[in-house]
Tab-separated table of C-alpha atoms and ligand atoms in Angstrom:
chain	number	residue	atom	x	y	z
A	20	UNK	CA	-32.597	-201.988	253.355
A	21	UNK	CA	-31.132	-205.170	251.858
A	22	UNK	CA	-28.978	-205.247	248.953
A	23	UNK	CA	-29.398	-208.102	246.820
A	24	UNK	CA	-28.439	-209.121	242.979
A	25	UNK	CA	-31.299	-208.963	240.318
A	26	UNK	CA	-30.973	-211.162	237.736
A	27	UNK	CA	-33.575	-211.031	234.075
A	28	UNK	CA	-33.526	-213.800	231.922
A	29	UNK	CA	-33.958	-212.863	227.978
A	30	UNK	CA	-34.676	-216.142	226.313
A	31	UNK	CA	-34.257	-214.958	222.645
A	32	UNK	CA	-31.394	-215.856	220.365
A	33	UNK	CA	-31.162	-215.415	216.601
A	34	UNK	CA	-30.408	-218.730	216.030
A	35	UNK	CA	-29.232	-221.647	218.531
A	36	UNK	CA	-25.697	-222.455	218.879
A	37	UNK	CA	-24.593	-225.960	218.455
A	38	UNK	CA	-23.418	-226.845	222.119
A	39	UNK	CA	-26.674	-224.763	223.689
A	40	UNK	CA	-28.197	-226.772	225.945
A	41	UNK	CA	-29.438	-223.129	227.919
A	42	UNK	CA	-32.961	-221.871	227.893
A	43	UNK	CA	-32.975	-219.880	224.427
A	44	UNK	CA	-35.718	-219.635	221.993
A	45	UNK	CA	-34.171	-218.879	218.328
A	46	UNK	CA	-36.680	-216.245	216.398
A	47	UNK	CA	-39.833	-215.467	218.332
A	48	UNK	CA	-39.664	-211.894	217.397
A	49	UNK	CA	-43.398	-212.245	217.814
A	50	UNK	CA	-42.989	-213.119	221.787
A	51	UNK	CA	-40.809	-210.226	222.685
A	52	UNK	CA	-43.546	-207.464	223.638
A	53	UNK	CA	-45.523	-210.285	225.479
A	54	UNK	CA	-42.304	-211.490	227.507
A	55	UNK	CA	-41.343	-208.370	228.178
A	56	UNK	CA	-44.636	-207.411	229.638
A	57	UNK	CA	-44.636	-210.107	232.130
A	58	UNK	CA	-41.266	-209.847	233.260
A	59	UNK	CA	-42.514	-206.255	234.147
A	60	UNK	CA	-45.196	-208.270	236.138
A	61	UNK	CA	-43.108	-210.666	237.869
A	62	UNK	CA	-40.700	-208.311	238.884
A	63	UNK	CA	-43.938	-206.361	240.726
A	64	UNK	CA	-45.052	-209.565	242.073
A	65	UNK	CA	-42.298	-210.969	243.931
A	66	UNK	CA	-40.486	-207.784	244.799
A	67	UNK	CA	-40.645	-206.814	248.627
A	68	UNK	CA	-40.069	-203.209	250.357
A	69	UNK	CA	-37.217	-204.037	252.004
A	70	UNK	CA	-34.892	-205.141	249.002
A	71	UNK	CA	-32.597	-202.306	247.241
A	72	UNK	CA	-30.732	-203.302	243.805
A	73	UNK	CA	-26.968	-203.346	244.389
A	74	UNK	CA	-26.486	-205.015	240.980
A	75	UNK	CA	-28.629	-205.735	237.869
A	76	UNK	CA	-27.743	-208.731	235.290
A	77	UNK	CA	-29.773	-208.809	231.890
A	78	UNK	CA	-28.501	-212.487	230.625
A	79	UNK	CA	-29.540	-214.701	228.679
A	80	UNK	CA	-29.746	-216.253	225.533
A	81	UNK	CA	-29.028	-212.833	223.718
A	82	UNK	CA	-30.464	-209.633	225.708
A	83	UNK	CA	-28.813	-207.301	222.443
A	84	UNK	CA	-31.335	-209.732	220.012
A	85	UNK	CA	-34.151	-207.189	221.567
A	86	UNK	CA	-34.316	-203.231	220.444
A	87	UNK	CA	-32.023	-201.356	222.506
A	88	UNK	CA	-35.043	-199.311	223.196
A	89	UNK	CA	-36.872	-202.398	224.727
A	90	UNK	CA	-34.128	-203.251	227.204
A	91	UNK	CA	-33.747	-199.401	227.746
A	92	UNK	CA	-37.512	-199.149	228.859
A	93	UNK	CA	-37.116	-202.363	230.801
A	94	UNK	CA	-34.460	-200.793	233.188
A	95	UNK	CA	-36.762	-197.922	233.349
A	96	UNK	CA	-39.497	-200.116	234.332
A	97	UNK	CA	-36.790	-202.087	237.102
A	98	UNK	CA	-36.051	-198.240	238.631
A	99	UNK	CA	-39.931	-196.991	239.014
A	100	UNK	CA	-41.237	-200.684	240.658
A	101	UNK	CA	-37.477	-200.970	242.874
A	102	UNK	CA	-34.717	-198.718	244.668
A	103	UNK	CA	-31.754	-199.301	242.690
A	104	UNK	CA	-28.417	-198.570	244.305
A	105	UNK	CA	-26.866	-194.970	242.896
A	106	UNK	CA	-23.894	-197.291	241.774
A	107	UNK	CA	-25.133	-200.183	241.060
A	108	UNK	CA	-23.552	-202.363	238.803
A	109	UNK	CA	-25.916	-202.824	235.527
A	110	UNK	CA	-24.808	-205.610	233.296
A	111	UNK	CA	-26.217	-206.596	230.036
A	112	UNK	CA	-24.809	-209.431	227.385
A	113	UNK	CA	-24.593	-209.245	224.226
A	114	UNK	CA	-23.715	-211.308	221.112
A	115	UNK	CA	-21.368	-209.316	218.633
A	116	UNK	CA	-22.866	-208.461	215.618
A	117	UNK	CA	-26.522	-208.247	217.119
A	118	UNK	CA	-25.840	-204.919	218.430
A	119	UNK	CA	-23.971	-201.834	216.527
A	120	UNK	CA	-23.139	-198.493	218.081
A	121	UNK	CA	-26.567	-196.853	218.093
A	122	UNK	CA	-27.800	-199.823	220.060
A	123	UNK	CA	-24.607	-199.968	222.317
A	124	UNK	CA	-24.964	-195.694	222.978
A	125	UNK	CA	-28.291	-196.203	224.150
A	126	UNK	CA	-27.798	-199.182	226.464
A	127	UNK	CA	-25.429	-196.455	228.016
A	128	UNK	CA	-27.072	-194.188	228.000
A	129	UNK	CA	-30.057	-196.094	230.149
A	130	UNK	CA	-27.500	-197.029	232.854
A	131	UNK	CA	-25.803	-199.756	231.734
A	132	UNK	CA	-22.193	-199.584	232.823
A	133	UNK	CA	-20.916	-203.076	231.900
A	134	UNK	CA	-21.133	-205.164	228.931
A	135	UNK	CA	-20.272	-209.281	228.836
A	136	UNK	CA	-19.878	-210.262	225.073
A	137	UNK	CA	-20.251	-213.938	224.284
A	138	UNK	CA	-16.722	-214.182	221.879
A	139	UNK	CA	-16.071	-217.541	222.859
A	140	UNK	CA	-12.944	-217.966	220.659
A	141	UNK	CA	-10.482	-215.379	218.531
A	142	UNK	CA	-10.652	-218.440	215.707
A	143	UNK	CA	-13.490	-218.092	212.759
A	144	UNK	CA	-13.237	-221.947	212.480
A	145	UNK	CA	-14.305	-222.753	216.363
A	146	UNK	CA	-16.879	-220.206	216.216
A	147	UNK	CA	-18.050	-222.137	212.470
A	148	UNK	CA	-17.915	-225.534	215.044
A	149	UNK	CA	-19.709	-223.978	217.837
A	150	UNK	CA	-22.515	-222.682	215.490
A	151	UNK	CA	-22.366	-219.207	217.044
A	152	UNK	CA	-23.945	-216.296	214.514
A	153	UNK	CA	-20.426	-213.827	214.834
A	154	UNK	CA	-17.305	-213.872	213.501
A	155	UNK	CA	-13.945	-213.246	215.298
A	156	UNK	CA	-14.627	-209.560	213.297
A	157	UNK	CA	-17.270	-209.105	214.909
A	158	UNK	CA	-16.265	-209.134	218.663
A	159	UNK	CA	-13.113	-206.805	217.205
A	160	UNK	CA	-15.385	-203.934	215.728
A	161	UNK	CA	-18.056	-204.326	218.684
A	162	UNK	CA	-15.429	-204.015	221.513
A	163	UNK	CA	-14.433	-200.615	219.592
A	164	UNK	CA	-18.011	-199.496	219.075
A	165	UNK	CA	-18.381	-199.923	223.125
A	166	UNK	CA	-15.310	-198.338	223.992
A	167	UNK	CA	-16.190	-195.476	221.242
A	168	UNK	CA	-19.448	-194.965	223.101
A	169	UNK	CA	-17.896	-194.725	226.638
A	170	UNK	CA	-18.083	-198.791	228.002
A	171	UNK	CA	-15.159	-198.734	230.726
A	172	UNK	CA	-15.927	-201.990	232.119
A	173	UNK	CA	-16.018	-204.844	229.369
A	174	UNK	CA	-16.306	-208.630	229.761
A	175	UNK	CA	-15.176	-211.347	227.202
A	176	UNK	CA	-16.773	-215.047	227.554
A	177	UNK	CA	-14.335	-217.145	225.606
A	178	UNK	CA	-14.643	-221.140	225.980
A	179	UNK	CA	-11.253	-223.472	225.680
A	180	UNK	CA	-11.596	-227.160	225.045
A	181	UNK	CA	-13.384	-226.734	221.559
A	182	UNK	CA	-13.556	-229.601	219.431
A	183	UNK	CA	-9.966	-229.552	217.746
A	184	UNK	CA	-8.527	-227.265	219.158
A	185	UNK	CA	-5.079	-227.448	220.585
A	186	UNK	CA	-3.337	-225.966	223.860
A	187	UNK	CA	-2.080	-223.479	221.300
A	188	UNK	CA	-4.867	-222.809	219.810
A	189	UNK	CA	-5.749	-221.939	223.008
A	190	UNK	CA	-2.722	-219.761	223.700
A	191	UNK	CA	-3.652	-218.065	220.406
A	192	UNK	CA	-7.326	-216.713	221.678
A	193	UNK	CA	-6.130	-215.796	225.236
A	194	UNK	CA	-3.853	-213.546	223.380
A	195	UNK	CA	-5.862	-212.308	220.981
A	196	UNK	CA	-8.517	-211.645	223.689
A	197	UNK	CA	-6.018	-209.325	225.924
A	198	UNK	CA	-5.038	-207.584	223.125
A	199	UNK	CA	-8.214	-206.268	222.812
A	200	UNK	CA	-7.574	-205.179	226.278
A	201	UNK	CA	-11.100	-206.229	228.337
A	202	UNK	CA	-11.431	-205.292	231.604
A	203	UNK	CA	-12.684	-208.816	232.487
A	204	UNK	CA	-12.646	-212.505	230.926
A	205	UNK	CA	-14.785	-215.057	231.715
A	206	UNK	CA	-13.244	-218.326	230.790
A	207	UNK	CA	-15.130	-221.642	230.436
A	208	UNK	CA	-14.273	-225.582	229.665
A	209	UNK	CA	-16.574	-226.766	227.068
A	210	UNK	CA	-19.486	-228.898	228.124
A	211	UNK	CA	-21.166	-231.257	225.869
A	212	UNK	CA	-24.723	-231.886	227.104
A	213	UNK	CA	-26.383	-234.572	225.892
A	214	UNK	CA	-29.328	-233.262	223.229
A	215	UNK	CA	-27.363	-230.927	222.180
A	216	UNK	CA	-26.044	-230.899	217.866
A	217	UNK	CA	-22.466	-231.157	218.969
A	218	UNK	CA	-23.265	-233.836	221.355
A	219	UNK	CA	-24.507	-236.083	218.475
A	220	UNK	CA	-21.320	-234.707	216.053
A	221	UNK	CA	-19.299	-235.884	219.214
A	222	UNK	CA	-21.192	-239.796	219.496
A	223	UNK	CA	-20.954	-239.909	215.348
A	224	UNK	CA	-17.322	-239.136	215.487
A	225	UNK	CA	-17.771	-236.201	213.312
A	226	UNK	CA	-15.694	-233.875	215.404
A	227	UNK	CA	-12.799	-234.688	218.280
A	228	UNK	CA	-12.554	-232.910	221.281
A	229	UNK	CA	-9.557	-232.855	223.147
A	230	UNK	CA	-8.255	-235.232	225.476
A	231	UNK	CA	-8.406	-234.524	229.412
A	232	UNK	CA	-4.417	-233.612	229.716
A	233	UNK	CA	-4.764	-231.169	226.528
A	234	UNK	CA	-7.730	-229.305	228.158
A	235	UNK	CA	-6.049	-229.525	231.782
A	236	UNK	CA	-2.767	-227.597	229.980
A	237	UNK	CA	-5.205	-224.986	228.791
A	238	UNK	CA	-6.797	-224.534	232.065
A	239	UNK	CA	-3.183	-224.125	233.465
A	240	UNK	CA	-2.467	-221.712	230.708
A	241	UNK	CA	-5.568	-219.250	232.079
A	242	UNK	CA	-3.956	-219.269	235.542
A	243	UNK	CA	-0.104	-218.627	234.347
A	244	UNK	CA	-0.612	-216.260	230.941
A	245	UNK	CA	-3.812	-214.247	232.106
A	246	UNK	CA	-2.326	-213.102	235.574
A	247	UNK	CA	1.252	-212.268	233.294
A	248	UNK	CA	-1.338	-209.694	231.097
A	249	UNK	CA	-2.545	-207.784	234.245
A	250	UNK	CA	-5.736	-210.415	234.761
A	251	UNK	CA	-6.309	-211.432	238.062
A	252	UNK	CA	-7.806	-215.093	238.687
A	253	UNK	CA	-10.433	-214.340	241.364
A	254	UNK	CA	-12.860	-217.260	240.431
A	255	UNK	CA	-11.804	-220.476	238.688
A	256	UNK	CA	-13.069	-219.088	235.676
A	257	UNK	CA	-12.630	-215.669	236.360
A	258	UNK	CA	-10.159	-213.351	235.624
A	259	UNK	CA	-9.963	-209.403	236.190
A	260	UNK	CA	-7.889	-206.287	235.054
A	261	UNK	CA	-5.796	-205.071	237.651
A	262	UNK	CA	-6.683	-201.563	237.893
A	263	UNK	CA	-3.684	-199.303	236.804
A	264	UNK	CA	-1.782	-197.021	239.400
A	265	UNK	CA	-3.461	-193.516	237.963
A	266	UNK	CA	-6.916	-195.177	236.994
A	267	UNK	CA	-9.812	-194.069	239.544
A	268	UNK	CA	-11.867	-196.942	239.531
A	269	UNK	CA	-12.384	-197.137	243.084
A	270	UNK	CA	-12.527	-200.999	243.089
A	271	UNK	CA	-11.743	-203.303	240.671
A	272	UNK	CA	-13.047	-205.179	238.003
A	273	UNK	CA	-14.495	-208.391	239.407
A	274	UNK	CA	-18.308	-209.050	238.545
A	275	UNK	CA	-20.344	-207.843	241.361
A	276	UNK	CA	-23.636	-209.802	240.378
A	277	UNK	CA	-21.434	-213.312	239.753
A	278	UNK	CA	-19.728	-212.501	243.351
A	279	UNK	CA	-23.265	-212.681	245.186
A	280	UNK	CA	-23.639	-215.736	244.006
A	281	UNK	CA	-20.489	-217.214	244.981
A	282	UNK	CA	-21.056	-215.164	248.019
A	283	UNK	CA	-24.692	-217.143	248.572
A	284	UNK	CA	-25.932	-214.046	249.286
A	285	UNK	CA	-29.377	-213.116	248.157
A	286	UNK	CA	-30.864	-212.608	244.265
A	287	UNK	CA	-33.652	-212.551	242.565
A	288	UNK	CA	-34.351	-214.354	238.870
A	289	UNK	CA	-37.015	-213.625	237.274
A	290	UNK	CA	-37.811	-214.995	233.772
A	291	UNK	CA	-37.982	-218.080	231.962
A	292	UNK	CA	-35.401	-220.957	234.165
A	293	UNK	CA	-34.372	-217.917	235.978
A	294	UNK	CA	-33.211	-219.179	239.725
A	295	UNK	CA	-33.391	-217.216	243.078
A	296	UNK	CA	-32.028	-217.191	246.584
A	297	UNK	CA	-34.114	-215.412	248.732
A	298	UNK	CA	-33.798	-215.443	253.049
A	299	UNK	CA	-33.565	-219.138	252.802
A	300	UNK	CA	-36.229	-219.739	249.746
A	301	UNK	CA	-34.828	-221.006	246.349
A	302	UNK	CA	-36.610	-221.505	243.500
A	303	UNK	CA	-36.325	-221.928	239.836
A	304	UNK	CA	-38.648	-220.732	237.116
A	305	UNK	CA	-39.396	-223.075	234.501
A	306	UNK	CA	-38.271	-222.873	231.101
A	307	UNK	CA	-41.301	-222.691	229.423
A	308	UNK	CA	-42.473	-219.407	227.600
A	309	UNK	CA	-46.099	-219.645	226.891
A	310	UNK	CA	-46.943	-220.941	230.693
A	311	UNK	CA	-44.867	-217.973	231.867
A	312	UNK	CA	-46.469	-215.715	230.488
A	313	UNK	CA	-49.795	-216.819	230.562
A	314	UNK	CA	-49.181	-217.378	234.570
A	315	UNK	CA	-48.058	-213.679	234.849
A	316	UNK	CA	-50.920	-212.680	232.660
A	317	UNK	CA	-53.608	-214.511	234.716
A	318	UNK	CA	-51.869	-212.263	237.712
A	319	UNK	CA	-51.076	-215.445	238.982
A	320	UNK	CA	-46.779	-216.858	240.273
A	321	UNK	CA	-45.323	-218.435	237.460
A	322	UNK	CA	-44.846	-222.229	237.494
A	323	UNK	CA	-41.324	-223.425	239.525
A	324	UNK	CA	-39.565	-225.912	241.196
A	325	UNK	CA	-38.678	-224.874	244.783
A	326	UNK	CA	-36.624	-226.284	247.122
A	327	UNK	CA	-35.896	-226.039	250.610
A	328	UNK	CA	-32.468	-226.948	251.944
A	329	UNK	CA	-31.791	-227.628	255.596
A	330	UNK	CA	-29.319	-225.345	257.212
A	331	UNK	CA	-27.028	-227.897	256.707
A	332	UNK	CA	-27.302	-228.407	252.989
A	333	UNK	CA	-26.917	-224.452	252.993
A	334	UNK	CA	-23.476	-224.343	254.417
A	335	UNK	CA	-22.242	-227.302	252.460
A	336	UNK	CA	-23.868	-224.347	248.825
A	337	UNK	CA	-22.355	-221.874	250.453
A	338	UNK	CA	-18.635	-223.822	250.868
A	339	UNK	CA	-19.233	-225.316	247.570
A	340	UNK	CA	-19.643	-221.925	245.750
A	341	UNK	CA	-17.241	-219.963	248.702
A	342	UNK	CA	-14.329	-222.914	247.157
A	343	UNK	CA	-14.945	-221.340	243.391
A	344	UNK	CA	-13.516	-217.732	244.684
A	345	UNK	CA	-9.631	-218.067	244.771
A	346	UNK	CA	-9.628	-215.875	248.087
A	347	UNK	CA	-11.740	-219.307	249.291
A	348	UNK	CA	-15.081	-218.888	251.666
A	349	UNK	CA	-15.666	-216.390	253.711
A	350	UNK	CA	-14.786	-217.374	257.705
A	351	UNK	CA	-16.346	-214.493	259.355
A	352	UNK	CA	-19.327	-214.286	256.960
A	353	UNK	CA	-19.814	-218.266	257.722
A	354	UNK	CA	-19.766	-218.196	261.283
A	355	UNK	CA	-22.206	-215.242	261.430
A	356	UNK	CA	-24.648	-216.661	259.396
A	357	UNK	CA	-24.392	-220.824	261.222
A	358	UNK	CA	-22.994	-219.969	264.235
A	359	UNK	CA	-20.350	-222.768	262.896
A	360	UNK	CA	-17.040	-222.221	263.045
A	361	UNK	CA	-15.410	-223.191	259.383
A	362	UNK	CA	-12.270	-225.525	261.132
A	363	UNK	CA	-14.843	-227.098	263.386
A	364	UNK	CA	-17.287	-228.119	259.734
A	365	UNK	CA	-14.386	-229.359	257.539
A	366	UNK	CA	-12.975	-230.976	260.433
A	367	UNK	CA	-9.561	-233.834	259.722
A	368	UNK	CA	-10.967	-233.916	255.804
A	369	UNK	CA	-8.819	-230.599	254.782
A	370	UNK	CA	-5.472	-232.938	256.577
A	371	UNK	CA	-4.914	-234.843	253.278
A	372	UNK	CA	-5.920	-232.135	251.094
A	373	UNK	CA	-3.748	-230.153	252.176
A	374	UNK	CA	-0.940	-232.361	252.390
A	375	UNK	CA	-1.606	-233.639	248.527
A	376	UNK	CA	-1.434	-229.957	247.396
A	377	UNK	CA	-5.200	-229.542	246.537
A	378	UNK	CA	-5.955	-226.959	249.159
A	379	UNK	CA	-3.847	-224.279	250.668
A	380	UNK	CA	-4.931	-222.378	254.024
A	381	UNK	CA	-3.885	-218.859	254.355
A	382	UNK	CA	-5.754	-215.483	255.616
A	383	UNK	CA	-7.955	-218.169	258.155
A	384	UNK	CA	-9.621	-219.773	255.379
A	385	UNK	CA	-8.989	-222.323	252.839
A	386	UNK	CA	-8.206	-221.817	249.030
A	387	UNK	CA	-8.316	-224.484	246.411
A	388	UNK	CA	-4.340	-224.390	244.542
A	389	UNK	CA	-5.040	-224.414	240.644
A	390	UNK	CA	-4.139	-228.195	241.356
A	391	UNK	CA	-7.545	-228.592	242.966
A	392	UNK	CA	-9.265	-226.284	240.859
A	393	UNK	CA	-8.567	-229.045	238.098
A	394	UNK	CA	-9.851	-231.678	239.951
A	395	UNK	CA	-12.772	-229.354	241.876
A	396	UNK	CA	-15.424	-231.217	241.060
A	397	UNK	CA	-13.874	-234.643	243.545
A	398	UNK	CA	-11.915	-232.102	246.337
A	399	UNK	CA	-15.689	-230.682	246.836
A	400	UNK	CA	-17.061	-234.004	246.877
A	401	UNK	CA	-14.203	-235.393	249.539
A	402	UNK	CA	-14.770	-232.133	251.464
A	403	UNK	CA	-18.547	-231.576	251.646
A	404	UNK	CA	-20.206	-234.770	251.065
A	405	UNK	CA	-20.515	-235.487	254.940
A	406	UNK	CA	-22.685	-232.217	254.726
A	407	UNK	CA	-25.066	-232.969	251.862
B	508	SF4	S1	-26.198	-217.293	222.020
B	508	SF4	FE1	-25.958	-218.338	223.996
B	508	SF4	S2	-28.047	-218.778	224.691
B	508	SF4	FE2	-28.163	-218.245	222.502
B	508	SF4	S3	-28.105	-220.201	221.452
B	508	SF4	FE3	-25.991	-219.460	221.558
B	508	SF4	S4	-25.156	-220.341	223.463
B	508	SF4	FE4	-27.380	-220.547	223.524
C-alpha cells in the first residue's frame, strides 16, 4: 500500500486576523455541519484502495473554532472510509483560547497526538497589531492544559518581522517561546499581501515594519539561539527538540506531514483551497464554500484548478522544496524517481554558489548555508530557472 499525507482544510475562524490573506471564513457557525458533511464526501470520492494514511493534518483557519466532538467524529469518519497507519502522525491546529482542556482531552483522546498552536508572538502588543483573537496568556495556560491532558508533541507558530518590532523584540519571543518548552517551532517572516487590513495600515503609513537588515538579524537569530535551546533547524523555518538521552521517542520531533511535502511525495487536500499531489496529478480546490459544498452535495468533484507539470517542471518542485530541508534534496530519492543524476541537473550553476558561500555540498547533496537561506528566494531562481 502507499503511504501518503492527508491534509483537511477547516475554513472557520472567529474573527479574521489583520495580515490573513488565507482561505478563512470568520463566523459561519451556521456552515459547519454542512462543510463537515462534504468533506466526509470528498474524502470518499477521491480516495483510492491503494493509499494508507501515514500522517493526518487538520489545518486551517482554526480547526479548535469547531466542537471538539465534530473534529473527533471527523477522524472517526477518516478511519472507517481509509487505512490509517497504527502510528500515524495526527495533527490538528489550534488557536489559544478557542479550545480549553475538555476540548483539548478529547482531541486526545480521538487520536490526535500533536498539536500546532498559532502564538505568533510572546508580546500582547504584536498580537493587538496582528489582530489575532488570543493573548500571550492564552498560549501560556493552553500549552499547560495540553501538557495536563497528555500532548507530548507540541508545535508553536510564532511570526518575526511584525510591524515594530525590533531584533530584540524578537530575541524576547524566541525566549519566551522555549521556555515554554515546545517540542517544535515553526517560525515565519511576515508577509504583507496586498488586500489584506495591514497591507493598507502599511501603504497609509499607519504602522512600520522593519527594514530588510533588521528582519535578516532576526532570521539569523532563529538559526544561532534556537539550535543553543536544544531546537534543531531542519527546514528554513523549522526547528525541532532534540530528543533527550533517556526520552523514548523513537524519532524525533520534525513534522511528518510538512516533510512529505518538502519530500514531494504524495498528499491529498481536501477542502476549501486545499492542494494535492497525487502520482503526478496536482490540483487545488477552490476557495469557495457554497460551490464546495453544493458540488459534493450534487455527488459531483468539487470545482479546481489542475495542473500538469512536465517531468521536468517536477524535478525543478521537487529541488525547489528538497533546498527548504537543511539536510538539502534527496540524491538517491531523485535519481530513482528521473533517472537523473542530481550533479548532472544542476550542472556548473552550483560552481559560484558554492564559491560565494550560498550553498554547501556535503553527504552527496547540496545544502543551502543560512547565507542562502536569506537570499532563497534568488539562489533557487539562479539554480532552477533553466528547469522551469
Ligand atoms: S486564525 Fe489564521 S486563518 Fe484565521 S484569520 Fe487568523 S491568520 Fe487567518
Amino acid at each position: 500500500m502507499k503511504p501518503i499525507g492527508l491534509y483537511l482544510h477547516i475554513p472557520f475562524c472567529r474573527q479574521k486576523c489583520l495580515y490573513c490573506d488565507f482561505c478563512s471564513f470568520p463566523g459561519r457557525t451556521e456552515d459547519y455541519h454542512r462543510y463537515l458533511k462534504a468533506l466526509k464526501q470528498e474524502l470518499k470520492q477521491r480516495w483510492a484502495p491503494q493509499w494508507q494514511v501515514a500522517t493526518i493534518y487538520i489545518g486551517g483557519g482554526t480547526p479548535t473554532v469547531l466542537p471538539p466532538s465534530a473534529l473527533a467524529d471527523l477522524l472517526h469518519a477518516i478511519r472507517t472510509i481509509a487505512p490509517v497507519q497504527p502510528e500515524a502522525e495526527v495533527t490538528v491546529e489550534a488557536n489559544p483560547g478557542t479550545v480549553d482542556g475538555n476540548g483539548l482531552a478529547q482531541l486526545r483522546a480521538a487520536g490526535v497526538n500533536r498539536l500546532s498552536l498559532g502564538a505568533q508572538s510572546g508580546n500582547d502588543r504584536f498580537l493587538k497589531v496582528l489582530g489575532r483573537c488570543h493573548t500571550v496568556a492564552d498560549v501560556e495556560k493552553t500549552v499547560a492544559l495540553a501538557r495536563q491532558v497528555g500532548f507530548a508533541n507540541i508545535s508553536l507558530d510564532l511570526i518575526f518581522g511584525l510591524p515594530g518590532e525590533t531584533p530584540d523584540d524578537w530575541r524576547q519571543t524566541l525566549r519566551w517561546a522555549t521556555a515554554l518548552q515546545p517540542d517544535h517551532l515553526s517560525c515565519y517572516g511576515l508577509q504583507v499581501e496586498g488586500g489584506t487590513p495591514l497591507y493598507a495600515m502599511v501603504q497609509e503609513g499607519r504602522v512600520r515594519l522593519p527594514t530588510e537588515d533588521e528582519v535578516s538579524a532576526m532570521f539569523l537569530t532563529n538559526t544561532q539561539l534556537l539550535p543553543a535551546a536544544g531546537y534543531d533547524q531542519y527546514e528554513i523555518s523549522n526547528f525541532a527538540r532534540r530528543p533527550k538521552g533517556d526520552e523514548a521517542t523513537g524519532g524525533n520531533y520534525q513534522c511528518r506531514h510538512n516533510l512529505i511535502y518538502w519530500r514531494y511525495q504524495d498528499y491529498l487536500g481536501l477542502g476549501v483551497a486545499a492542494a494535492s499531489t497525487l502520482a503526478g496529478h496536482r490540483w487545488a480546490n477552490h476557495c469557495n464554500l457554497e460551490e464546495y459544498i453544493s458540488a459534493l452535495d450534487a455527488g459531483t468533484a468539487p470545482p479546481a484548478l489542475t495542473e500538469t507539470l512536465t517531468p521536468q517542471q517536477e524535478m525543478a518542485e521537487m529541488l525547489m522544496l528538497g533546498f527548504r530541508l537543511t539536510a538539502g534534496p534527496d540524491p538517491v530519492d531523485f535519481e530513482r524517481r528521473w533517472g537523473a543524476n542530481l550533479d548532472a541537473v544542476l550542472g556548473e550553476r552550483v560552481s559560484p554558489l558554492l564559491a560565494g558561500g550560498f550553498l554547501r555540498k556535503t553527504a552527496g547533496t547540496y545544502q543551502l548555508t543560512p547565507r542562502g537561506m536569506l537570499v532563497s528566494n534568488q539562489v533557487l531562481t539562479q539554480l532552477l530557472l533553466p528547469l522551469l
